[in-house]
PDB file of C-alpha atoms in Angstrom:
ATOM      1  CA  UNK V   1       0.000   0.000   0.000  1.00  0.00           C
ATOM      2  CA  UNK V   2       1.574   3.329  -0.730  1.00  0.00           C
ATOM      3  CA  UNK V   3       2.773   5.655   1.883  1.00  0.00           C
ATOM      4  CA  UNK V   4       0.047   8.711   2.562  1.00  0.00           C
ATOM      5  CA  UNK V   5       1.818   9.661   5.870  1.00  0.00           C
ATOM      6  CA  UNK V   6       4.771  10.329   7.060  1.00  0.00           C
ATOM      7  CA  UNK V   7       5.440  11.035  11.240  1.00  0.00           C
ATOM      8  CA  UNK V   8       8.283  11.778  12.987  1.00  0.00           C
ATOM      9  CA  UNK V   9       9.701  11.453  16.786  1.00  0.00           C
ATOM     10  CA  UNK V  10      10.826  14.404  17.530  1.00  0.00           C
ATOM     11  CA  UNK V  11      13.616  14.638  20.090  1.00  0.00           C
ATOM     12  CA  UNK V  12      16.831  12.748  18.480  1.00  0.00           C
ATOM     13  CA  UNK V  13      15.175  12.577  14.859  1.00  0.00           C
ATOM     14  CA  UNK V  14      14.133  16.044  13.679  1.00  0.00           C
ATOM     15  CA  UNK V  15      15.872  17.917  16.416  1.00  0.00           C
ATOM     16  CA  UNK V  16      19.528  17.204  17.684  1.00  0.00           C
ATOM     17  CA  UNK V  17      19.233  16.682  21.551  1.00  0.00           C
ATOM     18  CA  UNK V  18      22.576  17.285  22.286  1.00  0.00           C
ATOM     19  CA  UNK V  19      22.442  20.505  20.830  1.00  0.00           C
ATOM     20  CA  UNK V  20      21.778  22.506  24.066  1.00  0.00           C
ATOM     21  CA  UNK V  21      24.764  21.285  25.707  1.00  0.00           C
ATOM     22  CA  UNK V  22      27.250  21.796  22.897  1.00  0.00           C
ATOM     23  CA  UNK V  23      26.114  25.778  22.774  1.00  0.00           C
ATOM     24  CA  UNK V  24      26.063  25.773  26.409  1.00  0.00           C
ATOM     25  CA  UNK V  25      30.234  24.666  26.066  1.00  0.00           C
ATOM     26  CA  UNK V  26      30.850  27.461  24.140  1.00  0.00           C
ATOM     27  CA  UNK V  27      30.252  30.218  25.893  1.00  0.00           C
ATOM     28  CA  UNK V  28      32.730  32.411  27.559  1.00  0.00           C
ATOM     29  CA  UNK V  29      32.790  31.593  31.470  1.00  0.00           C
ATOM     30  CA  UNK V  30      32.323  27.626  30.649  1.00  0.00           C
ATOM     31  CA  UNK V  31      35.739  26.064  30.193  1.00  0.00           C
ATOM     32  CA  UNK V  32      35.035  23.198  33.504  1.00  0.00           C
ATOM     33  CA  UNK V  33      31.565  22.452  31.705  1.00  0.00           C
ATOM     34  CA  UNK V  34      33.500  22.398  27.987  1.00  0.00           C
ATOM     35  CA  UNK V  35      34.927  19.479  29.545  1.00  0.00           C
ATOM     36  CA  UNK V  36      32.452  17.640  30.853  1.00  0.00           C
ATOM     37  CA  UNK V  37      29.553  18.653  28.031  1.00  0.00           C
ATOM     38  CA  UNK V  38      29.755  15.448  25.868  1.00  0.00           C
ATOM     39  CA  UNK V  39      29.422  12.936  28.829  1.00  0.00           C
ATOM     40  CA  UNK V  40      26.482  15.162  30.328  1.00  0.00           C
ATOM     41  CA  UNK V  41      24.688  15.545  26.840  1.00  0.00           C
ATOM     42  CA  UNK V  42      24.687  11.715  26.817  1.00  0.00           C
ATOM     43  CA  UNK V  43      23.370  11.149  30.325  1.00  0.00           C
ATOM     44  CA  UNK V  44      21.008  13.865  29.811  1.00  0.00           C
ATOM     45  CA  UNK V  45      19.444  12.041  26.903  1.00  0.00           C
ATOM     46  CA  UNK V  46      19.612   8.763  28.641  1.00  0.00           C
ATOM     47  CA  UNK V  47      18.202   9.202  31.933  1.00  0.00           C
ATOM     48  CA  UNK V  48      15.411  11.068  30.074  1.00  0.00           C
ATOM     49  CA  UNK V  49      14.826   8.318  28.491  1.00  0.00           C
ATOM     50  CA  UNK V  50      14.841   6.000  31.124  1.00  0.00           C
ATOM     51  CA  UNK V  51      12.340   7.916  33.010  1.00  0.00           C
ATOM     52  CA  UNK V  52       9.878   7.794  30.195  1.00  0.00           C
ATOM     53  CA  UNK V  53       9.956   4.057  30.266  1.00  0.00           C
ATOM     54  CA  UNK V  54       9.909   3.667  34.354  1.00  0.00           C
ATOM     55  CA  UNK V  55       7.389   6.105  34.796  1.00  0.00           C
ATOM     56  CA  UNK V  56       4.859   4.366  32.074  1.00  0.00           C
ATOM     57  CA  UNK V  57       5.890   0.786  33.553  1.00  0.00           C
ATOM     58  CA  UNK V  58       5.160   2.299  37.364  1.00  0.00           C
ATOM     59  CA  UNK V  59       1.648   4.139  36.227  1.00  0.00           C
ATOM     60  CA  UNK V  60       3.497   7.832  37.790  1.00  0.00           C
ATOM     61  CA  UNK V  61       3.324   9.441  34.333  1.00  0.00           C
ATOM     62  CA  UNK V  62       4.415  13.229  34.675  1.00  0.00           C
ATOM     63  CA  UNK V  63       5.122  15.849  31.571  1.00  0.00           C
ATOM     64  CA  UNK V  64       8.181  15.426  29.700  1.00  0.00           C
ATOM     65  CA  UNK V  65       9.454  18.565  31.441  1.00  0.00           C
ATOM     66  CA  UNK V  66       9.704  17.345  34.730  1.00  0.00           C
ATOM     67  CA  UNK V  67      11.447  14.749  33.214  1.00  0.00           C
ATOM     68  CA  UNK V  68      13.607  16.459  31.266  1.00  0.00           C
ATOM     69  CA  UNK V  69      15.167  18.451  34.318  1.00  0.00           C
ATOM     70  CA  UNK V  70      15.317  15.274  36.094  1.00  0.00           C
ATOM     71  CA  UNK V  71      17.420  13.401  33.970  1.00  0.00           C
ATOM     72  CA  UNK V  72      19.424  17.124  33.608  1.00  0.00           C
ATOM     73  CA  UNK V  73      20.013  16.825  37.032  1.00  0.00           C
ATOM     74  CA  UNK V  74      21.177  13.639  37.394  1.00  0.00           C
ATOM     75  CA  UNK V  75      23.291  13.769  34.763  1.00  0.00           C
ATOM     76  CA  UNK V  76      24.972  17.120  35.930  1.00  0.00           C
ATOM     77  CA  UNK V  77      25.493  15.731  39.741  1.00  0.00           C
ATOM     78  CA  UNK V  78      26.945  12.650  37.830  1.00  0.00           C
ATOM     79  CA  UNK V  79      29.696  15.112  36.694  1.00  0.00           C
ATOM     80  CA  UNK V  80      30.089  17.005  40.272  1.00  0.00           C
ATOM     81  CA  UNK V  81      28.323  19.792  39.062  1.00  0.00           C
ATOM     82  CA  UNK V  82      24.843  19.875  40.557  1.00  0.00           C
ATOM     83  CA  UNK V  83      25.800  23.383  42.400  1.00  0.00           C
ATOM     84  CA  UNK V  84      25.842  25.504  39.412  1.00  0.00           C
ATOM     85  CA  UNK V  85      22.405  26.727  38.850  1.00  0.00           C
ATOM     86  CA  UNK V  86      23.109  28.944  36.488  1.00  0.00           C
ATOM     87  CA  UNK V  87      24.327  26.106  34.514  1.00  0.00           C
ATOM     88  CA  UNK V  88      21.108  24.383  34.885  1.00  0.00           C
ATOM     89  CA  UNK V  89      19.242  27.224  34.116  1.00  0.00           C
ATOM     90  CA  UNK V  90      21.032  27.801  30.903  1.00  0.00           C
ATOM     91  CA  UNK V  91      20.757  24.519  29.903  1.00  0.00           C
ATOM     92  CA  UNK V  92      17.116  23.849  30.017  1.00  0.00           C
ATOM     93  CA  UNK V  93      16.736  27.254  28.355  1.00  0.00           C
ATOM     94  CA  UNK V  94      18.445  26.302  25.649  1.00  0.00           C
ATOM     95  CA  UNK V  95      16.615  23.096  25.168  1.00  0.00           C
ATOM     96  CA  UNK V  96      13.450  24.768  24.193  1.00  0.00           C
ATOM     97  CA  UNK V  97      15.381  26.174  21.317  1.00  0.00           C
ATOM     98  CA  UNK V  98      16.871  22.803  19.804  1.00  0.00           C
ATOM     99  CA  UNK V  99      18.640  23.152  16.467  1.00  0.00           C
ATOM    100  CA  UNK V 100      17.073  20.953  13.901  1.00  0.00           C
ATOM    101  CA  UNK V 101      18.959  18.162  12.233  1.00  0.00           C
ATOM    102  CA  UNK V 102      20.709  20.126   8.716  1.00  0.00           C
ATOM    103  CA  UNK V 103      18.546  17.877   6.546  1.00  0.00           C
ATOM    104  CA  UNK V 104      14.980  18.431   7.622  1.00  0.00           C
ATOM    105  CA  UNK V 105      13.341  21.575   6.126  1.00  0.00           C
ATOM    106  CA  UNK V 106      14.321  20.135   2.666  1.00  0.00           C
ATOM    107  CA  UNK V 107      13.294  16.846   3.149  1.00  0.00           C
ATOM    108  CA  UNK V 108      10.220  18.054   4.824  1.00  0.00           C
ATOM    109  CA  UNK V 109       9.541  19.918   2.018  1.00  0.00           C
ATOM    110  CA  UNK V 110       9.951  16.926  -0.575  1.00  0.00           C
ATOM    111  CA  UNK V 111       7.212  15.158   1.213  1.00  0.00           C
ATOM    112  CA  UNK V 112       4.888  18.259   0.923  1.00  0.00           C
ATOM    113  CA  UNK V 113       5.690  19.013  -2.571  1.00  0.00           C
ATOM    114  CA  UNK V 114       4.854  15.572  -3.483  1.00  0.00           C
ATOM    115  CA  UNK V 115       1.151  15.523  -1.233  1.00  0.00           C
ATOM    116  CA  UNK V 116       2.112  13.256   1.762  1.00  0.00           C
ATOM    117  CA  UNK V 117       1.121  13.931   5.264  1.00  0.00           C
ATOM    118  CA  UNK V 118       3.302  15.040   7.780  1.00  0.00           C
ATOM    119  CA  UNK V 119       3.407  15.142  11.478  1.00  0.00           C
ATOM    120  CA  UNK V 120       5.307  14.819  15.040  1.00  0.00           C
ATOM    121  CA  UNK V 121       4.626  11.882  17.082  1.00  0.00           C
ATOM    122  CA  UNK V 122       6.750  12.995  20.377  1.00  0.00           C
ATOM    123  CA  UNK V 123       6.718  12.062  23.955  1.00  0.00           C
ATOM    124  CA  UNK V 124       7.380  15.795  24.720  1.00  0.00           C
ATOM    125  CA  UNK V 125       5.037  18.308  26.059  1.00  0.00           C
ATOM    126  CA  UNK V 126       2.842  20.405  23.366  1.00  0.00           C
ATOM    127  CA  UNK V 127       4.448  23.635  24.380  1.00  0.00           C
ATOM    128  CA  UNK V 128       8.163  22.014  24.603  1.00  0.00           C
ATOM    129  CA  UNK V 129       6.981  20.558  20.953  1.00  0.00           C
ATOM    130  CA  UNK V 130       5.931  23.912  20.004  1.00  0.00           C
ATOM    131  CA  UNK V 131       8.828  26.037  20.659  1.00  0.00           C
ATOM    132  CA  UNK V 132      11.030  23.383  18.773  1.00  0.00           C
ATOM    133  CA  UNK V 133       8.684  24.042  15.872  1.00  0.00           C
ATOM    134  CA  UNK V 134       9.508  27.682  15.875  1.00  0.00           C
ATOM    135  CA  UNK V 135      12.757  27.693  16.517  1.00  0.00           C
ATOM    136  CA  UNK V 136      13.326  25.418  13.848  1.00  0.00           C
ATOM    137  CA  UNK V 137      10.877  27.317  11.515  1.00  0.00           C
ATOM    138  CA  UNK V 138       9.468  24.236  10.326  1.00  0.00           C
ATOM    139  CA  UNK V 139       5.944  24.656  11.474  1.00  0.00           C
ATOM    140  CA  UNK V 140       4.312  25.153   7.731  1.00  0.00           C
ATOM    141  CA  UNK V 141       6.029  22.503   6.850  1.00  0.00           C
ATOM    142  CA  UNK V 142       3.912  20.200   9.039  1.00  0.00           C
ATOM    143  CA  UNK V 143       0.077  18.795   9.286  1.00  0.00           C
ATOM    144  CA  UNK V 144      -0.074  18.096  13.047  1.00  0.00           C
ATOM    145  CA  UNK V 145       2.116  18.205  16.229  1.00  0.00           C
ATOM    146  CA  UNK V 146       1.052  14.924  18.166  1.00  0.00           C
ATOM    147  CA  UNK V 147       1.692  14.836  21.691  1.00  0.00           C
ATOM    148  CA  UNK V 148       1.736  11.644  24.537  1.00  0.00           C
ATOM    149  CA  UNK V 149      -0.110  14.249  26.444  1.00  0.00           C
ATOM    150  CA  UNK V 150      -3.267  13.385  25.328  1.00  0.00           C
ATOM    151  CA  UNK V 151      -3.398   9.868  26.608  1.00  0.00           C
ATOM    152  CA  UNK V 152      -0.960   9.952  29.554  1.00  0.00           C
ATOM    153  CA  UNK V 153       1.308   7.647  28.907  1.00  0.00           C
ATOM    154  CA  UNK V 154       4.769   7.632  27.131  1.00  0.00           C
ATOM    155  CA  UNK V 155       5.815   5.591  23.949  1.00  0.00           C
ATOM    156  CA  UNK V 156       6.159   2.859  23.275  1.00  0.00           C
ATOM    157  CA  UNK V 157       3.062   1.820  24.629  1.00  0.00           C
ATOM    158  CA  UNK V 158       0.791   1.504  21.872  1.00  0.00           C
ATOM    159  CA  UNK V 159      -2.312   3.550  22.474  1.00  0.00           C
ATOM    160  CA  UNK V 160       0.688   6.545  21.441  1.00  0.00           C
ATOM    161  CA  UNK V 161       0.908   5.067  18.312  1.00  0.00           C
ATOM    162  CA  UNK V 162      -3.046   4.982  18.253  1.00  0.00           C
ATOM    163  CA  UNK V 163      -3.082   8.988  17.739  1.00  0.00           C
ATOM    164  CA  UNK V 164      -2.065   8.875  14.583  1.00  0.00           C
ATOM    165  CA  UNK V 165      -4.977   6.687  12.696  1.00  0.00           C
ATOM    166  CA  UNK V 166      -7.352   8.565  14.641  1.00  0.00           C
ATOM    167  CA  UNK V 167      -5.822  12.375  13.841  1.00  0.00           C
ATOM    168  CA  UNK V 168      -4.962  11.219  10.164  1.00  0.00           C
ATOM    169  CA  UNK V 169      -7.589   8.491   9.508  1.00  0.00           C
ATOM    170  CA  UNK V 170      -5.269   5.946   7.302  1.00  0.00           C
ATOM    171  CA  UNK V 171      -4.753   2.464   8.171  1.00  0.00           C
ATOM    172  CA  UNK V 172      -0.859   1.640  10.133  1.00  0.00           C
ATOM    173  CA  UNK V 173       0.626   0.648   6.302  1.00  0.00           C
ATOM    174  CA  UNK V 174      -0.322   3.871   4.600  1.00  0.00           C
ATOM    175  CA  UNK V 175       2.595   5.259   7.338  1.00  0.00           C
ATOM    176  CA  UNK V 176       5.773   5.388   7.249  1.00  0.00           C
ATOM    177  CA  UNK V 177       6.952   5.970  10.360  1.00  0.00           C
ATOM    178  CA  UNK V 178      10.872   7.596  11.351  1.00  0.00           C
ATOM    179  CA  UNK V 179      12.686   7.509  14.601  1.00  0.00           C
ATOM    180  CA  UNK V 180      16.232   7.968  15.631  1.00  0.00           C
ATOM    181  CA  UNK V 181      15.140   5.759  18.837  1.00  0.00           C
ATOM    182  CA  UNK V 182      15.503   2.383  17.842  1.00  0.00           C
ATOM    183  CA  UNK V 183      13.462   0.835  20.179  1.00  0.00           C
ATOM    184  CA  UNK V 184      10.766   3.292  19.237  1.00  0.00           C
ATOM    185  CA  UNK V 185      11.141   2.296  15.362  1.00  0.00           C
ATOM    186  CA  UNK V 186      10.981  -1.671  16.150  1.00  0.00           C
ATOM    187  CA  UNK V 187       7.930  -0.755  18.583  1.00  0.00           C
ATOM    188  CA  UNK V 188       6.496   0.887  15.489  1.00  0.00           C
ATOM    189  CA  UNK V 189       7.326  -1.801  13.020  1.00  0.00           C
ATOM    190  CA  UNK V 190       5.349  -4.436  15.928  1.00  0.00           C
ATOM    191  CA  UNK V 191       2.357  -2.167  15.712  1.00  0.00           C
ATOM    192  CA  UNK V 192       2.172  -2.019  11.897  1.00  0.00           C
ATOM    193  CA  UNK V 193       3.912   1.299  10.505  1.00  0.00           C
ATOM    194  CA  UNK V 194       6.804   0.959   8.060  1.00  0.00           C
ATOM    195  CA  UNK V 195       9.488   1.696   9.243  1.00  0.00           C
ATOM    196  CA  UNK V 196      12.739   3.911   8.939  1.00  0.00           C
ATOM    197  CA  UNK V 197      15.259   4.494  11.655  1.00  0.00           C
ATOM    198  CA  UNK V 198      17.962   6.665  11.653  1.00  0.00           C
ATOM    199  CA  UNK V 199      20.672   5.201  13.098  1.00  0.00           C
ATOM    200  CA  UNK V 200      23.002   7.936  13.080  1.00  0.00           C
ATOM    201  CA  UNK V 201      25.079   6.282  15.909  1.00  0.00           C
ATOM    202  CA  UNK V 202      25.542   2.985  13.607  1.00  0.00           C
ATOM    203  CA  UNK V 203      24.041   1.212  16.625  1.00  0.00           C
ATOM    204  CA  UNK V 204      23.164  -2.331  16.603  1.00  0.00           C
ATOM    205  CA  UNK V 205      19.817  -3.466  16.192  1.00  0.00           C
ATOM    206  CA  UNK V 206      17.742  -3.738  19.354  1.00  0.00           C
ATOM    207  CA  UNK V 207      16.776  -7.360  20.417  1.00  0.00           C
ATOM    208  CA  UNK V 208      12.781  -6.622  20.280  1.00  0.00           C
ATOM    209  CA  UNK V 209       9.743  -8.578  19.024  1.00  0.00           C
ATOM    210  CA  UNK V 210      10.106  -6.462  15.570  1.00  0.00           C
ATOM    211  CA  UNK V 211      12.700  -4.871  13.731  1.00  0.00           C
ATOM    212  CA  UNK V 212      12.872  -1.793  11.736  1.00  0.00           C
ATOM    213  CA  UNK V 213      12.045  -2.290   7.674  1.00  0.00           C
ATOM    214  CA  UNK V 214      14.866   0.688   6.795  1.00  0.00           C
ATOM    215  CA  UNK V 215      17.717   1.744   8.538  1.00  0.00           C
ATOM    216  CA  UNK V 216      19.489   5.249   7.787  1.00  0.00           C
ATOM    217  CA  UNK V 217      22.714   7.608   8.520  1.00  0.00           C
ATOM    218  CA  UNK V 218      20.091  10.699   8.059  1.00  0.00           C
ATOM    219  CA  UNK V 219      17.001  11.798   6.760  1.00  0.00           C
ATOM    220  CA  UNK V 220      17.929  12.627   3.425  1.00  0.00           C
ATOM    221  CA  UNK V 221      16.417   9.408   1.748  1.00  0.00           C
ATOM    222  CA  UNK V 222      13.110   9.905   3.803  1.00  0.00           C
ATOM    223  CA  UNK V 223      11.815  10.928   0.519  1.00  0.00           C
ATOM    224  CA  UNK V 224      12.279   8.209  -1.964  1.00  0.00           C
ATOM    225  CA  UNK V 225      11.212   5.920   0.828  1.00  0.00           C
ATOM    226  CA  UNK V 226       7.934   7.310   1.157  1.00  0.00           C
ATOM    227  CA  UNK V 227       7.994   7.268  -2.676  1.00  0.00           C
ATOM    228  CA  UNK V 228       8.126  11.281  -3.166  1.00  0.00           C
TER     229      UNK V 228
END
């Protein structure tokens, strides 16, 4: 069946999530955080992560705020540097103003040009969600901003991956379906979406009940995949 539409996670896919903390190293006054930035960028991510999944597992869902300064804090006090507050504040400011991957307004574009359906499927917050959009300036560019919100619980549990049918009314193989996440993309693939996931990491494969149809470096052949 050919692809109608095409959704995106968010966080990792369209947006780079270590972006905050690599503009955050630059700045004058930073040199002991310059040095620590990678490893924190890469807690950061994963302790966000890993809140997503404990909270859904424990029923305690919370907005993807709270967990983003969560795993920001544990990841900072990791590095012995859970005193500097202005650090922390800087930080999560800069998060709502992620850079988006260099790729994605013209490959965003291709799929308009050529009629498909496009949308965010993101366990972040609507407003978080919306001030990516901005920043990014990719906002026309898109049909629908889909939040976890709506149904209280984080991905990958499937009643996420419900939202889209009911927002876009096509059937799970009309969509083709793109995470950076790979257990997001093989939760996907188990649900019925084709698949794409951009390993930009050149990670293995994640031992799950389904596997990704594609794999990727980037989104530039999100396109011809989705036959646009």
């Amino acid at each position: 069946m050919p692809i109608t539409t095409c959704i995106f996670d968010a966080y990792g896919t369209l947006f780079d999530v270590s972006a905050a903390a690599r503009a955050a190293s630059t700045e004058p006054g930073r040199e002991t955080f310059a040095r620590h930035w990678p490893a924190i960028a890469e807690k950061w991510r994963l302790k966000q992560l890993q809140y997503t999944w404990l909270r859904a597992v424990m029923g305690a869902h919370i907005g993807f705020w709270q967990v983003t300064q969560d795993g920001l804090d544990w990841a900072l006090e990791s590095e012995g540097l859970q005193d500097d507050t202005e650090l922390r504040a800087r930080l999560l400011q800069l998060y709502w103003e992620l850079a988006a991957f260099p790729e994605v307004p013209a490959m965003l574009a291709a799929l308009k040009k050529a009629g498909k359906q496009t949308a965010i499927l993101s366990n972040g917050a609507p407003d978080m969600l919306d001030g990516a959009v901005r920043s990014a300036g990719i906002g026309d560019l898109l049909d629908d901003v889909l939040s976890v919100e709506s149904v209280g619980i984080y991905k990958p549990a499937r009643v996420v991956y419900d939202l889209v049918g009911q927002r876009f009314g096509c059937a799970p193989e009309e969509v083709l379906f793109v995470s950076s996440n790979g257990w997001d993309a093989c939760a996907a693939a188990g649900y019925g979406f084709q698949t794409a996931w951009v390993n930009r990491a050149a990670d293995p494969v994640d031992r799950l009940p389904a596997t990704p149809d594609r794999q990727l470096s980037d989104l530039t052949g999100i396109p011809a995949l989705a036959g646009a």
